[in-house]
Amino acid sequence: MIRLYIADVTGLDINACLGSVSPKRMEKTLRLKSDDDKRRSLGVELLLKKAAGRTDYVLTENEKPCFPDGGVHFSLSHCGKYAVCAVADVPVGVDIELARAGSLRLAERFFLPDEAELVERSQSPEEEFCRLWTLKESYIKAAGLRLGDVRTFSVVQGIEGCSFGGALIAQYHIGCCVKAPDIGKIELINEKL
């Protein structure tokens, strides 16, 4: 089962939260220019702390955060006013995005032909692109790949040993991937930070 923690970070008090995150997250957050970016940065780690009870993660060579002892698997993402954290017993990836214009051009550039065709034939190309993009990025995170690998696989055809799920919160698409044959239940937990 995946536990998917989500929080609206628009009201987060940046100064009050800086002392509640790891030193490396504090440093990263302070380098950001906009307050909105700072709130999203803080929000993902605060969610991880609620979900896993710890923040002592390290980064792999592909910049994927993970706990050094294996333990629980997690993935972080943020967009707009939301931060999300997915936690599972198997490798997991999560992405959250808001649909935007220009999806047909982006689909031709970043998707394989079967995925681009779905976007092109959709009655709502921006929404379909966003849905597929979140699934693709969630797989990249679950597999520990790089964003540059986006054209090496198709979520339409499926990926052996992985399963996908998604949700729509407000107008935000959330895509989840687990390295398991069945994604099982996704428990959505709305948090207040």
Short mmCIF file of N, CA and C in Angstrom, two decimals:
data_model
loop_
_atom_site.label_atom_id
_atom_site.label_comp_id
_atom_site.label_asym_id
_atom_site.label_seq_id
_atom_site.Cartn_x
_atom_site.Cartn_y
_atom_site.Cartn_z
N MET A 1 0.84 -1.18 0.00
CA MET A 1 0.00 0.00 0.00
C MET A 1 0.89 1.25 0.00
N ILE A 2 0.45 2.26 -0.73
CA ILE A 2 1.13 3.54 -0.75
C ILE A 2 0.38 4.50 0.15
N ARG A 3 1.12 5.20 0.98
CA ARG A 3 0.54 6.31 1.73
C ARG A 3 1.02 7.57 1.02
N LEU A 4 0.09 8.38 0.59
CA LEU A 4 0.40 9.59 -0.15
C LEU A 4 -0.01 10.79 0.70
N TYR A 5 1.00 11.48 1.22
CA TYR A 5 0.77 12.65 2.05
C TYR A 5 0.78 13.88 1.16
N ILE A 6 -0.18 14.76 1.34
CA ILE A 6 -0.27 15.98 0.54
C ILE A 6 -0.61 17.14 1.46
N ALA A 7 0.00 18.30 1.16
CA ALA A 7 -0.29 19.48 1.97
C ALA A 7 -0.25 20.73 1.11
N ASP A 8 -1.16 21.62 1.41
CA ASP A 8 -1.16 22.96 0.82
C ASP A 8 -0.13 23.76 1.62
N VAL A 9 0.90 24.26 0.96
CA VAL A 9 1.99 24.93 1.66
C VAL A 9 1.90 26.46 1.59
N THR A 10 0.82 26.98 1.04
CA THR A 10 0.74 28.43 0.84
C THR A 10 0.79 29.22 2.15
N GLY A 11 0.34 28.67 3.24
CA GLY A 11 0.34 29.39 4.50
C GLY A 11 1.52 29.06 5.41
N LEU A 12 2.48 28.30 4.91
CA LEU A 12 3.61 27.87 5.72
C LEU A 12 4.46 29.06 6.16
N ASP A 13 4.76 29.13 7.44
CA ASP A 13 5.63 30.18 7.99
C ASP A 13 7.08 29.73 7.81
N ILE A 14 7.76 30.33 6.85
CA ILE A 14 9.11 29.91 6.48
C ILE A 14 10.05 29.93 7.68
N ASN A 15 10.13 31.04 8.38
CA ASN A 15 11.07 31.17 9.50
C ASN A 15 10.78 30.18 10.60
N ALA A 16 9.51 29.95 10.89
CA ALA A 16 9.15 29.00 11.94
C ALA A 16 9.50 27.56 11.56
N CYS A 17 9.47 27.24 10.26
CA CYS A 17 9.71 25.87 9.81
C CYS A 17 11.18 25.54 9.59
N LEU A 18 12.02 26.54 9.41
CA LEU A 18 13.44 26.28 9.12
C LEU A 18 14.11 25.43 10.19
N GLY A 19 13.74 25.61 11.44
CA GLY A 19 14.32 24.84 12.53
C GLY A 19 13.79 23.41 12.64
N SER A 20 12.77 23.08 11.81
CA SER A 20 12.16 21.75 11.88
C SER A 20 12.65 20.81 10.77
N VAL A 21 13.57 21.28 9.94
CA VAL A 21 14.06 20.45 8.84
C VAL A 21 15.55 20.16 9.02
N SER A 22 16.05 19.26 8.21
CA SER A 22 17.47 18.88 8.29
C SER A 22 18.35 20.06 7.88
N PRO A 23 19.59 20.08 8.33
CA PRO A 23 20.50 21.17 7.95
C PRO A 23 20.66 21.31 6.43
N LYS A 24 20.72 20.19 5.71
CA LYS A 24 20.88 20.31 4.26
C LYS A 24 19.62 20.88 3.60
N ARG A 25 18.42 20.56 4.12
CA ARG A 25 17.19 21.13 3.58
C ARG A 25 17.11 22.62 3.92
N MET A 26 17.56 22.97 5.12
CA MET A 26 17.56 24.38 5.50
C MET A 26 18.48 25.17 4.55
N GLU A 27 19.66 24.64 4.31
CA GLU A 27 20.62 25.30 3.42
C GLU A 27 20.04 25.43 2.00
N LYS A 28 19.46 24.35 1.51
CA LYS A 28 18.86 24.38 0.16
C LYS A 28 17.73 25.41 0.10
N THR A 29 16.89 25.42 1.12
CA THR A 29 15.75 26.34 1.15
C THR A 29 16.22 27.79 1.17
N LEU A 30 17.23 28.09 1.94
CA LEU A 30 17.72 29.46 2.05
C LEU A 30 18.36 29.96 0.76
N ARG A 31 18.81 29.05 -0.10
CA ARG A 31 19.37 29.45 -1.40
C ARG A 31 18.28 29.83 -2.41
N LEU A 32 17.05 29.41 -2.16
CA LEU A 32 15.96 29.71 -3.08
C LEU A 32 15.56 31.18 -2.98
N LYS A 33 15.14 31.75 -4.09
CA LYS A 33 14.83 33.18 -4.12
C LYS A 33 13.40 33.50 -3.70
N SER A 34 12.43 32.78 -4.23
CA SER A 34 11.05 33.14 -3.94
C SER A 34 10.54 32.44 -2.68
N ASP A 35 9.65 33.11 -1.98
CA ASP A 35 9.04 32.51 -0.79
C ASP A 35 8.22 31.28 -1.15
N ASP A 36 7.56 31.29 -2.31
CA ASP A 36 6.78 30.12 -2.73
C ASP A 36 7.69 28.90 -2.90
N ASP A 37 8.85 29.09 -3.52
CA ASP A 37 9.81 27.98 -3.67
C ASP A 37 10.29 27.50 -2.31
N LYS A 38 10.53 28.41 -1.40
CA LYS A 38 10.97 28.04 -0.05
C LYS A 38 9.90 27.22 0.67
N ARG A 39 8.65 27.63 0.53
CA ARG A 39 7.56 26.89 1.19
C ARG A 39 7.44 25.47 0.62
N ARG A 40 7.57 25.33 -0.70
CA ARG A 40 7.49 23.99 -1.30
C ARG A 40 8.66 23.13 -0.83
N SER A 41 9.85 23.71 -0.79
CA SER A 41 11.04 22.97 -0.34
C SER A 41 10.88 22.49 1.10
N LEU A 42 10.44 23.37 1.95
CA LEU A 42 10.22 22.99 3.35
C LEU A 42 9.08 21.96 3.46
N GLY A 43 8.03 22.17 2.69
CA GLY A 43 6.86 21.31 2.77
C GLY A 43 7.14 19.85 2.50
N VAL A 44 7.97 19.56 1.48
CA VAL A 44 8.23 18.14 1.18
C VAL A 44 8.96 17.45 2.32
N GLU A 45 9.91 18.16 2.95
CA GLU A 45 10.62 17.50 4.04
C GLU A 45 9.76 17.40 5.30
N LEU A 46 8.93 18.39 5.54
CA LEU A 46 8.02 18.29 6.69
C LEU A 46 7.05 17.12 6.50
N LEU A 47 6.60 16.90 5.27
CA LEU A 47 5.74 15.74 5.01
C LEU A 47 6.50 14.43 5.21
N LEU A 48 7.75 14.38 4.75
CA LEU A 48 8.56 13.18 4.95
C LEU A 48 8.72 12.89 6.44
N LYS A 49 8.93 13.91 7.22
CA LYS A 49 9.08 13.74 8.67
C LYS A 49 7.80 13.16 9.28
N LYS A 50 6.62 13.65 8.83
CA LYS A 50 5.35 13.10 9.31
C LYS A 50 5.15 11.67 8.84
N ALA A 51 5.52 11.40 7.59
CA ALA A 51 5.26 10.09 7.00
C ALA A 51 6.20 9.00 7.51
N ALA A 52 7.48 9.34 7.64
CA ALA A 52 8.47 8.33 7.98
C ALA A 52 9.09 8.54 9.36
N GLY A 53 8.84 9.69 9.95
CA GLY A 53 9.39 9.96 11.28
C GLY A 53 10.87 10.29 11.27
N ARG A 54 11.42 10.58 10.10
CA ARG A 54 12.85 10.86 10.02
C ARG A 54 13.17 11.65 8.75
N THR A 55 14.34 12.27 8.74
CA THR A 55 14.76 13.05 7.57
C THR A 55 16.25 12.83 7.27
N ASP A 56 16.80 11.73 7.71
CA ASP A 56 18.23 11.47 7.53
C ASP A 56 18.53 10.80 6.19
N TYR A 57 17.94 11.31 5.13
CA TYR A 57 18.13 10.71 3.82
C TYR A 57 19.45 11.17 3.19
N VAL A 58 19.86 10.39 2.20
CA VAL A 58 21.03 10.72 1.38
C VAL A 58 20.56 10.76 -0.06
N LEU A 59 21.39 11.27 -0.95
CA LEU A 59 21.05 11.32 -2.37
C LEU A 59 21.90 10.32 -3.13
N THR A 60 21.25 9.59 -4.05
CA THR A 60 21.98 8.67 -4.92
C THR A 60 22.73 9.48 -5.97
N GLU A 61 23.50 8.81 -6.80
CA GLU A 61 24.24 9.52 -7.86
C GLU A 61 23.30 10.22 -8.84
N ASN A 62 22.06 9.74 -8.95
CA ASN A 62 21.07 10.39 -9.81
C ASN A 62 20.18 11.36 -9.04
N GLU A 63 20.62 11.72 -7.82
CA GLU A 63 19.93 12.72 -7.00
C GLU A 63 18.60 12.24 -6.42
N LYS A 64 18.40 10.91 -6.36
CA LYS A 64 17.18 10.37 -5.75
C LYS A 64 17.40 10.28 -4.24
N PRO A 65 16.52 10.91 -3.45
CA PRO A 65 16.67 10.79 -2.00
C PRO A 65 16.25 9.41 -1.52
N CYS A 66 17.02 8.86 -0.58
CA CYS A 66 16.67 7.57 0.02
C CYS A 66 17.31 7.49 1.40
N PHE A 67 16.76 6.62 2.24
CA PHE A 67 17.34 6.43 3.56
C PHE A 67 18.56 5.52 3.43
N PRO A 68 19.63 5.81 4.14
CA PRO A 68 20.87 5.03 3.98
C PRO A 68 20.72 3.56 4.38
N ASP A 69 19.78 3.24 5.26
CA ASP A 69 19.60 1.86 5.71
C ASP A 69 18.54 1.10 4.90
N GLY A 70 18.09 1.68 3.79
CA GLY A 70 17.02 1.03 3.02
C GLY A 70 15.68 1.39 3.62
N GLY A 71 15.34 0.74 4.71
CA GLY A 71 14.10 1.06 5.43
C GLY A 71 12.92 1.30 4.52
N VAL A 72 12.16 2.30 4.87
CA VAL A 72 10.98 2.65 4.10
C VAL A 72 11.41 3.37 2.82
N HIS A 73 10.66 3.17 1.75
CA HIS A 73 10.92 3.84 0.48
C HIS A 73 10.02 5.07 0.41
N PHE A 74 10.54 6.15 -0.18
CA PHE A 74 9.74 7.36 -0.28
C PHE A 74 10.10 8.13 -1.54
N SER A 75 9.23 9.06 -1.88
CA SER A 75 9.46 9.95 -3.02
C SER A 75 8.79 11.28 -2.71
N LEU A 76 9.41 12.36 -3.17
CA LEU A 76 8.94 13.71 -2.88
C LEU A 76 8.68 14.46 -4.18
N SER A 77 7.69 15.35 -4.14
CA SER A 77 7.42 16.21 -5.28
C SER A 77 6.65 17.44 -4.80
N HIS A 78 6.70 18.49 -5.59
CA HIS A 78 5.92 19.68 -5.28
C HIS A 78 5.64 20.45 -6.56
N CYS A 79 4.55 21.19 -6.52
CA CYS A 79 4.14 22.02 -7.65
C CYS A 79 3.09 22.99 -7.16
N GLY A 80 3.21 24.23 -7.60
CA GLY A 80 2.20 25.22 -7.23
C GLY A 80 2.07 25.34 -5.74
N LYS A 81 0.86 25.11 -5.24
CA LYS A 81 0.63 25.27 -3.80
C LYS A 81 0.76 23.97 -3.01
N TYR A 82 1.12 22.86 -3.66
CA TYR A 82 1.15 21.57 -2.98
C TYR A 82 2.54 20.96 -2.88
N ALA A 83 2.74 20.24 -1.78
CA ALA A 83 3.88 19.35 -1.59
C ALA A 83 3.30 17.96 -1.38
N VAL A 84 3.97 16.93 -1.91
CA VAL A 84 3.52 15.55 -1.72
C VAL A 84 4.70 14.67 -1.33
N CYS A 85 4.39 13.63 -0.58
CA CYS A 85 5.37 12.62 -0.17
C CYS A 85 4.67 11.27 -0.23
N ALA A 86 5.24 10.36 -1.03
CA ALA A 86 4.71 9.00 -1.12
C ALA A 86 5.63 8.08 -0.32
N VAL A 87 5.04 7.18 0.45
CA VAL A 87 5.79 6.24 1.27
C VAL A 87 5.24 4.84 0.99
N ALA A 88 6.17 3.88 0.81
CA ALA A 88 5.76 2.50 0.52
C ALA A 88 6.84 1.53 1.02
N ASP A 89 6.50 0.23 1.00
CA ASP A 89 7.45 -0.81 1.39
C ASP A 89 8.34 -1.24 0.23
N VAL A 90 8.04 -0.74 -0.96
CA VAL A 90 8.82 -1.05 -2.17
C VAL A 90 9.22 0.28 -2.81
N PRO A 91 10.20 0.26 -3.73
CA PRO A 91 10.56 1.52 -4.39
C PRO A 91 9.34 2.21 -4.98
N VAL A 92 9.24 3.51 -4.72
CA VAL A 92 8.07 4.29 -5.10
C VAL A 92 8.53 5.61 -5.72
N GLY A 93 7.71 6.12 -6.61
CA GLY A 93 7.94 7.44 -7.18
C GLY A 93 6.64 8.19 -7.22
N VAL A 94 6.71 9.51 -7.05
CA VAL A 94 5.52 10.35 -7.12
C VAL A 94 5.87 11.64 -7.84
N ASP A 95 4.89 12.18 -8.55
CA ASP A 95 5.04 13.48 -9.18
C ASP A 95 3.70 14.19 -9.13
N ILE A 96 3.75 15.50 -8.99
CA ILE A 96 2.54 16.33 -9.02
C ILE A 96 2.79 17.47 -10.00
N GLU A 97 1.80 17.72 -10.84
CA GLU A 97 1.92 18.77 -11.86
C GLU A 97 0.55 19.40 -12.09
N LEU A 98 0.60 20.59 -12.64
CA LEU A 98 -0.58 21.33 -13.05
C LEU A 98 -0.52 21.45 -14.56
N ALA A 99 -1.62 21.12 -15.24
CA ALA A 99 -1.64 21.17 -16.71
C ALA A 99 -1.39 22.59 -17.18
N ARG A 100 -0.65 22.70 -18.30
CA ARG A 100 -0.39 24.01 -18.90
C ARG A 100 -0.41 23.91 -20.41
N ALA A 101 -0.46 25.06 -21.04
CA ALA A 101 -0.54 25.11 -22.51
C ALA A 101 0.75 24.62 -23.14
N GLY A 102 0.66 24.22 -24.41
CA GLY A 102 1.83 23.79 -25.17
C GLY A 102 2.10 22.31 -25.09
N SER A 103 1.12 21.54 -24.64
CA SER A 103 1.35 20.12 -24.41
C SER A 103 1.61 19.32 -25.68
N LEU A 104 0.99 19.69 -26.79
CA LEU A 104 1.22 18.93 -28.03
C LEU A 104 2.68 19.01 -28.45
N ARG A 105 3.25 20.18 -28.38
CA ARG A 105 4.65 20.36 -28.74
C ARG A 105 5.55 19.59 -27.77
N LEU A 106 5.24 19.66 -26.48
CA LEU A 106 6.03 18.95 -25.48
C LEU A 106 5.91 17.43 -25.65
N ALA A 107 4.71 16.96 -25.97
CA ALA A 107 4.50 15.52 -26.16
C ALA A 107 5.36 15.02 -27.32
N GLU A 108 5.41 15.78 -28.41
CA GLU A 108 6.23 15.37 -29.56
C GLU A 108 7.71 15.34 -29.19
N ARG A 109 8.11 16.22 -28.31
CA ARG A 109 9.53 16.31 -27.94
C ARG A 109 9.95 15.27 -26.91
N PHE A 110 9.09 15.01 -25.90
CA PHE A 110 9.50 14.18 -24.78
C PHE A 110 8.84 12.81 -24.69
N PHE A 111 7.81 12.55 -25.48
CA PHE A 111 7.09 11.28 -25.39
C PHE A 111 7.43 10.38 -26.55
N LEU A 112 7.24 9.09 -26.34
CA LEU A 112 7.33 8.13 -27.43
C LEU A 112 6.06 8.27 -28.28
N PRO A 113 6.09 7.75 -29.51
CA PRO A 113 4.95 7.95 -30.42
C PRO A 113 3.59 7.53 -29.85
N ASP A 114 3.52 6.40 -29.13
CA ASP A 114 2.22 5.97 -28.61
C ASP A 114 1.68 6.95 -27.56
N GLU A 115 2.56 7.51 -26.75
CA GLU A 115 2.13 8.48 -25.74
C GLU A 115 1.73 9.80 -26.40
N ALA A 116 2.53 10.27 -27.36
CA ALA A 116 2.22 11.52 -28.06
C ALA A 116 0.88 11.41 -28.79
N GLU A 117 0.60 10.23 -29.35
CA GLU A 117 -0.66 10.03 -30.06
C GLU A 117 -1.85 10.13 -29.10
N LEU A 118 -1.72 9.60 -27.90
CA LEU A 118 -2.80 9.73 -26.90
C LEU A 118 -3.08 11.19 -26.59
N VAL A 119 -2.03 11.97 -26.45
CA VAL A 119 -2.20 13.40 -26.17
C VAL A 119 -2.87 14.08 -27.35
N GLU A 120 -2.40 13.79 -28.54
CA GLU A 120 -2.94 14.42 -29.75
C GLU A 120 -4.41 14.10 -29.95
N ARG A 121 -4.83 12.87 -29.66
CA ARG A 121 -6.21 12.44 -29.89
C ARG A 121 -7.15 12.80 -28.74
N SER A 122 -6.60 13.26 -27.64
CA SER A 122 -7.40 13.56 -26.46
C SER A 122 -8.28 14.79 -26.67
N GLN A 123 -9.45 14.78 -26.03
CA GLN A 123 -10.33 15.96 -26.06
C GLN A 123 -9.74 17.07 -25.19
N SER A 124 -8.83 16.71 -24.29
CA SER A 124 -8.17 17.70 -23.44
C SER A 124 -6.67 17.39 -23.43
N PRO A 125 -5.95 17.80 -24.49
CA PRO A 125 -4.54 17.45 -24.62
C PRO A 125 -3.68 17.88 -23.43
N GLU A 126 -3.94 19.06 -22.88
CA GLU A 126 -3.13 19.53 -21.75
C GLU A 126 -3.28 18.60 -20.55
N GLU A 127 -4.51 18.19 -20.27
CA GLU A 127 -4.76 17.29 -19.14
C GLU A 127 -4.14 15.91 -19.38
N GLU A 128 -4.27 15.40 -20.60
CA GLU A 128 -3.71 14.08 -20.91
C GLU A 128 -2.19 14.11 -20.85
N PHE A 129 -1.58 15.16 -21.39
CA PHE A 129 -0.13 15.28 -21.30
C PHE A 129 0.30 15.28 -19.83
N CYS A 130 -0.37 16.07 -19.02
CA CYS A 130 -0.02 16.19 -17.61
C CYS A 130 -0.17 14.84 -16.89
N ARG A 131 -1.25 14.14 -17.17
CA ARG A 131 -1.47 12.82 -16.56
C ARG A 131 -0.34 11.86 -16.91
N LEU A 132 0.00 11.80 -18.21
CA LEU A 132 1.08 10.91 -18.65
C LEU A 132 2.44 11.35 -18.11
N TRP A 133 2.67 12.67 -18.08
CA TRP A 133 3.95 13.17 -17.60
C TRP A 133 4.16 12.77 -16.14
N THR A 134 3.12 12.90 -15.31
CA THR A 134 3.29 12.54 -13.89
C THR A 134 3.58 11.05 -13.73
N LEU A 135 2.98 10.22 -14.59
CA LEU A 135 3.26 8.79 -14.52
C LEU A 135 4.70 8.51 -14.95
N LYS A 136 5.14 9.18 -16.01
CA LYS A 136 6.52 8.99 -16.48
C LYS A 136 7.53 9.44 -15.43
N GLU A 137 7.30 10.61 -14.86
CA GLU A 137 8.24 11.10 -13.86
C GLU A 137 8.21 10.25 -12.59
N SER A 138 7.04 9.73 -12.25
CA SER A 138 6.97 8.86 -11.07
C SER A 138 7.79 7.58 -11.30
N TYR A 139 7.77 7.05 -12.52
CA TYR A 139 8.59 5.87 -12.83
C TYR A 139 10.08 6.22 -12.75
N ILE A 140 10.46 7.36 -13.30
CA ILE A 140 11.86 7.79 -13.25
C ILE A 140 12.34 7.82 -11.80
N LYS A 141 11.50 8.34 -10.91
CA LYS A 141 11.87 8.41 -9.50
C LYS A 141 11.91 7.03 -8.86
N ALA A 142 10.92 6.19 -9.15
CA ALA A 142 10.89 4.85 -8.55
C ALA A 142 12.08 4.01 -9.00
N ALA A 143 12.47 4.17 -10.26
CA ALA A 143 13.57 3.38 -10.82
C ALA A 143 14.93 4.01 -10.57
N GLY A 144 14.96 5.23 -10.05
CA GLY A 144 16.23 5.90 -9.80
C GLY A 144 16.93 6.35 -11.08
N LEU A 145 16.14 6.67 -12.09
CA LEU A 145 16.69 7.13 -13.36
C LEU A 145 16.87 8.65 -13.35
N ARG A 146 17.29 9.19 -14.48
CA ARG A 146 17.40 10.63 -14.66
C ARG A 146 16.27 11.12 -15.56
N LEU A 147 15.93 12.39 -15.45
CA LEU A 147 14.88 12.96 -16.29
C LEU A 147 15.20 12.80 -17.77
N GLY A 148 16.47 12.79 -18.12
CA GLY A 148 16.88 12.59 -19.50
C GLY A 148 16.48 11.23 -20.07
N ASP A 149 16.07 10.30 -19.21
CA ASP A 149 15.65 8.96 -19.64
C ASP A 149 14.18 8.91 -20.04
N VAL A 150 13.50 10.05 -20.06
CA VAL A 150 12.06 10.10 -20.27
C VAL A 150 11.61 9.46 -21.58
N ARG A 151 12.45 9.45 -22.61
CA ARG A 151 12.08 8.86 -23.91
C ARG A 151 12.51 7.40 -24.06
N THR A 152 12.94 6.77 -22.99
CA THR A 152 13.41 5.39 -23.09
C THR A 152 12.36 4.36 -22.70
N PHE A 153 11.16 4.80 -22.34
CA PHE A 153 10.11 3.87 -21.92
C PHE A 153 8.75 4.50 -22.20
N SER A 154 7.74 3.65 -22.27
CA SER A 154 6.36 4.09 -22.49
C SER A 154 5.48 3.64 -21.33
N VAL A 155 4.80 4.59 -20.71
CA VAL A 155 3.85 4.21 -19.66
C VAL A 155 2.57 3.67 -20.26
N VAL A 156 2.33 3.93 -21.55
CA VAL A 156 1.16 3.39 -22.23
C VAL A 156 1.33 1.88 -22.40
N GLN A 157 2.50 1.45 -22.81
CA GLN A 157 2.77 0.02 -23.01
C GLN A 157 2.97 -0.70 -21.69
N GLY A 158 3.29 0.05 -20.64
CA GLY A 158 3.55 -0.54 -19.34
C GLY A 158 5.01 -0.90 -19.19
N ILE A 159 5.42 -1.10 -17.97
CA ILE A 159 6.81 -1.41 -17.66
C ILE A 159 6.81 -2.65 -16.78
N GLU A 160 7.50 -3.67 -17.23
CA GLU A 160 7.52 -4.94 -16.51
C GLU A 160 7.97 -4.74 -15.06
N GLY A 161 7.20 -5.31 -14.14
CA GLY A 161 7.54 -5.25 -12.74
C GLY A 161 7.11 -3.97 -12.04
N CYS A 162 6.42 -3.08 -12.77
CA CYS A 162 5.97 -1.82 -12.17
C CYS A 162 4.48 -1.64 -12.38
N SER A 163 3.88 -0.90 -11.49
CA SER A 163 2.46 -0.56 -11.65
C SER A 163 2.27 0.91 -11.30
N PHE A 164 1.18 1.45 -11.84
CA PHE A 164 0.94 2.88 -11.77
C PHE A 164 -0.45 3.20 -11.22
N GLY A 165 -0.56 4.37 -10.65
CA GLY A 165 -1.84 4.90 -10.20
C GLY A 165 -1.78 6.41 -10.23
N GLY A 166 -2.91 7.01 -10.06
CA GLY A 166 -2.92 8.46 -10.08
C GLY A 166 -4.11 9.03 -9.35
N ALA A 167 -4.06 10.33 -9.18
CA ALA A 167 -5.14 11.04 -8.51
C ALA A 167 -5.21 12.44 -9.09
N LEU A 168 -6.35 13.06 -8.91
CA LEU A 168 -6.55 14.44 -9.31
C LEU A 168 -7.03 15.19 -8.06
N ILE A 169 -6.22 16.14 -7.60
CA ILE A 169 -6.55 16.95 -6.42
C ILE A 169 -6.66 18.38 -6.90
N ALA A 170 -7.84 18.96 -6.70
CA ALA A 170 -8.13 20.27 -7.29
C ALA A 170 -7.86 20.12 -8.77
N GLN A 171 -6.96 20.84 -9.35
CA GLN A 171 -6.64 20.67 -10.78
C GLN A 171 -5.25 20.08 -10.96
N TYR A 172 -4.67 19.54 -9.90
CA TYR A 172 -3.32 18.99 -9.94
C TYR A 172 -3.37 17.48 -10.18
N HIS A 173 -2.56 17.02 -11.12
CA HIS A 173 -2.43 15.60 -11.40
C HIS A 173 -1.31 15.03 -10.54
N ILE A 174 -1.57 13.88 -9.94
CA ILE A 174 -0.55 13.18 -9.16
C ILE A 174 -0.39 11.81 -9.78
N GLY A 175 0.84 11.46 -10.11
CA GLY A 175 1.15 10.13 -10.64
C GLY A 175 2.02 9.38 -9.65
N CYS A 176 1.73 8.09 -9.48
CA CYS A 176 2.49 7.23 -8.58
C CYS A 176 2.94 5.98 -9.32
N CYS A 177 4.12 5.52 -9.00
CA CYS A 177 4.63 4.27 -9.54
C CYS A 177 5.30 3.49 -8.42
N VAL A 178 5.06 2.18 -8.39
CA VAL A 178 5.78 1.31 -7.48
C VAL A 178 6.44 0.19 -8.29
N LYS A 179 7.58 -0.25 -7.80
CA LYS A 179 8.26 -1.38 -8.43
C LYS A 179 7.68 -2.65 -7.82
N ALA A 180 6.47 -2.97 -8.27
CA ALA A 180 5.72 -4.14 -7.82
C ALA A 180 4.65 -4.41 -8.87
N PRO A 181 4.19 -5.65 -8.99
CA PRO A 181 3.20 -5.97 -10.02
C PRO A 181 1.83 -5.35 -9.81
N ASP A 182 1.51 -4.93 -8.57
CA ASP A 182 0.20 -4.32 -8.30
C ASP A 182 0.40 -3.14 -7.37
N ILE A 183 -0.10 -1.99 -7.76
CA ILE A 183 0.09 -0.79 -6.94
C ILE A 183 -0.71 -0.86 -5.65
N GLY A 184 -1.75 -1.65 -5.63
CA GLY A 184 -2.56 -1.77 -4.43
C GLY A 184 -3.32 -0.50 -4.13
N LYS A 185 -3.66 -0.34 -2.89
CA LYS A 185 -4.44 0.82 -2.45
C LYS A 185 -3.52 2.03 -2.24
N ILE A 186 -3.99 3.19 -2.68
CA ILE A 186 -3.29 4.44 -2.41
C ILE A 186 -4.09 5.18 -1.34
N GLU A 187 -3.52 5.30 -0.16
CA GLU A 187 -4.18 6.01 0.92
C GLU A 187 -3.76 7.48 0.86
N LEU A 188 -4.69 8.37 0.62
CA LEU A 188 -4.43 9.80 0.52
C LEU A 188 -4.61 10.44 1.89
N ILE A 189 -3.55 11.09 2.36
CA ILE A 189 -3.58 11.70 3.68
C ILE A 189 -3.35 13.20 3.51
N ASN A 190 -4.39 13.98 3.78
CA ASN A 190 -4.32 15.43 3.69
C ASN A 190 -3.74 15.96 4.99
N GLU A 191 -2.59 16.61 4.92
CA GLU A 191 -1.91 17.11 6.11
C GLU A 191 -2.00 18.63 6.21
N LYS A 192 -1.95 19.11 7.43
CA LYS A 192 -1.83 20.53 7.70
C LYS A 192 -0.43 20.73 8.27
N LEU A 193 0.33 21.60 7.65
CA LEU A 193 1.70 21.85 8.12
C LEU A 193 1.78 23.17 8.86
#
